[in-house]
Amino acid sequence: MDVSVSAFRAELKSWIERSKAGEDIVITERGVPVARLSAVGCADLITELVQEGLLSLPASPRAEPPAAVAGESGPATESKGAVAALFSRRRR
């Protein structure tokens, strides 16, 4: 669907809703395409990672972790690093 810049500005919310519904919007300026609005495909990253087997959901709600002792590193630190590395790889 093509839309002029002026119409896009006037009805921004409705164009965003259409994009979220899966429609690609091409924004034109004097009939020339200048931008594209499309839904973000990675908005549900957690679900995608679970489906790929890279992440598993907890069996029960998470309890507050005990306060860390200065200088102590344990499994929580390691897992945070692993998840951070996974997300940085996904961004590239």
Tab-separated table of C-alpha atoms in Angstrom:
chain	number	residue	atom	x	y	z
A	1	MET	CA	0.000	0.000	0.000
A	2	ASP	CA	1.396	3.411	-0.975
A	3	VAL	CA	0.640	6.551	1.015
A	4	SER	CA	1.835	10.134	0.619
A	5	VAL	CA	3.853	11.787	3.371
A	6	SER	CA	1.052	14.262	4.080
A	7	ALA	CA	-1.603	11.511	4.400
A	8	PHE	CA	0.804	9.458	6.518
A	9	ARG	CA	1.326	12.358	8.925
A	10	ALA	CA	-2.389	13.109	9.146
A	11	GLU	CA	-3.335	9.513	10.037
A	12	LEU	CA	-0.159	8.188	11.642
A	13	LYS	CA	-1.905	6.029	14.246
A	14	SER	CA	-4.058	4.223	11.674
A	15	TRP	CA	-1.026	3.521	9.445
A	16	ILE	CA	0.881	2.111	12.411
A	17	GLU	CA	-2.078	-0.145	13.264
A	18	ARG	CA	-2.224	-1.396	9.669
A	19	SER	CA	1.503	-2.089	9.757
A	20	LYS	CA	1.179	-3.997	13.040
A	21	ALA	CA	-1.512	-6.104	11.346
A	22	GLY	CA	1.081	-7.177	8.770
A	23	GLU	CA	0.607	-4.702	5.931
A	24	ASP	CA	3.712	-3.101	4.391
A	25	ILE	CA	3.276	0.642	3.920
A	26	VAL	CA	5.378	2.493	1.337
A	27	ILE	CA	5.583	6.223	2.069
A	28	THR	CA	5.927	8.399	-1.012
A	29	GLU	CA	6.940	11.987	-1.567
A	30	ARG	CA	5.547	13.424	-4.794
A	31	GLY	CA	4.979	9.900	-6.071
A	32	VAL	CA	8.525	8.711	-5.299
A	33	PRO	CA	8.938	6.001	-2.632
A	34	VAL	CA	11.074	7.323	0.245
A	35	ALA	CA	10.424	4.957	3.161
A	36	ARG	CA	8.771	1.698	4.142
A	37	LEU	CA	6.834	0.969	7.326
A	38	SER	CA	6.528	-2.680	8.285
A	39	ALA	CA	5.929	-4.645	11.445
A	40	VAL	CA	8.934	-5.624	13.516
A	41	GLY	CA	9.475	-9.337	13.017
A	42	CYS	CA	11.378	-9.873	16.241
A	43	ALA	CA	8.817	-8.322	18.577
A	44	ASP	CA	8.096	-11.736	20.095
A	45	LEU	CA	11.714	-12.844	20.472
A	46	ILE	CA	11.120	-14.910	23.624
A	47	THR	CA	8.527	-17.090	21.854
A	48	GLU	CA	10.832	-17.538	18.863
A	49	LEU	CA	13.751	-18.585	21.072
A	50	VAL	CA	11.557	-21.075	22.953
A	51	GLN	CA	10.354	-22.572	19.648
A	52	GLU	CA	13.946	-22.921	18.432
A	53	GLY	CA	14.890	-24.689	21.663
A	54	LEU	CA	17.393	-21.999	22.642
A	55	LEU	CA	15.428	-20.873	25.684
A	56	SER	CA	13.124	-22.613	28.114
A	57	LEU	CA	10.483	-20.972	30.242
A	58	PRO	CA	10.618	-21.400	34.034
A	59	ALA	CA	8.399	-24.056	35.626
A	60	SER	CA	7.345	-21.638	38.372
A	61	PRO	CA	7.478	-17.873	38.996
A	62	ARG	CA	10.901	-16.524	39.833
A	63	ALA	CA	11.715	-15.791	43.476
A	64	GLU	CA	13.784	-12.764	44.390
A	65	PRO	CA	17.464	-13.752	44.429
A	66	PRO	CA	19.431	-13.271	47.656
A	67	ALA	CA	21.690	-10.238	47.812
A	68	ALA	CA	25.033	-11.004	46.183
A	69	VAL	CA	28.173	-10.980	48.278
A	70	ALA	CA	30.817	-8.576	46.955
A	71	GLY	CA	33.327	-10.371	44.739
A	72	GLU	CA	31.241	-13.537	44.509
A	73	SER	CA	30.300	-14.866	41.107
A	74	GLY	CA	28.033	-17.795	40.548
A	75	PRO	CA	25.677	-19.388	38.067
A	76	ALA	CA	23.413	-16.323	37.874
A	77	THR	CA	26.294	-14.214	36.534
A	78	GLU	CA	27.248	-16.869	33.995
A	79	SER	CA	23.701	-17.315	32.701
A	80	LYS	CA	23.223	-13.563	32.334
A	81	GLY	CA	26.382	-13.466	30.234
A	82	ALA	CA	25.148	-16.331	28.054
A	83	VAL	CA	21.791	-14.673	27.438
A	84	ALA	CA	23.469	-11.341	26.699
A	85	ALA	CA	25.740	-13.064	24.178
A	86	LEU	CA	22.743	-14.739	22.560
A	87	PHE	CA	20.902	-11.426	22.197
A	88	SER	CA	23.973	-9.667	20.791
A	89	ARG	CA	24.357	-12.442	18.179
A	90	ARG	CA	20.675	-12.084	17.236
A	91	ARG	CA	21.062	-8.329	16.685
A	92	ARG	CA	23.776	-8.738	14.049
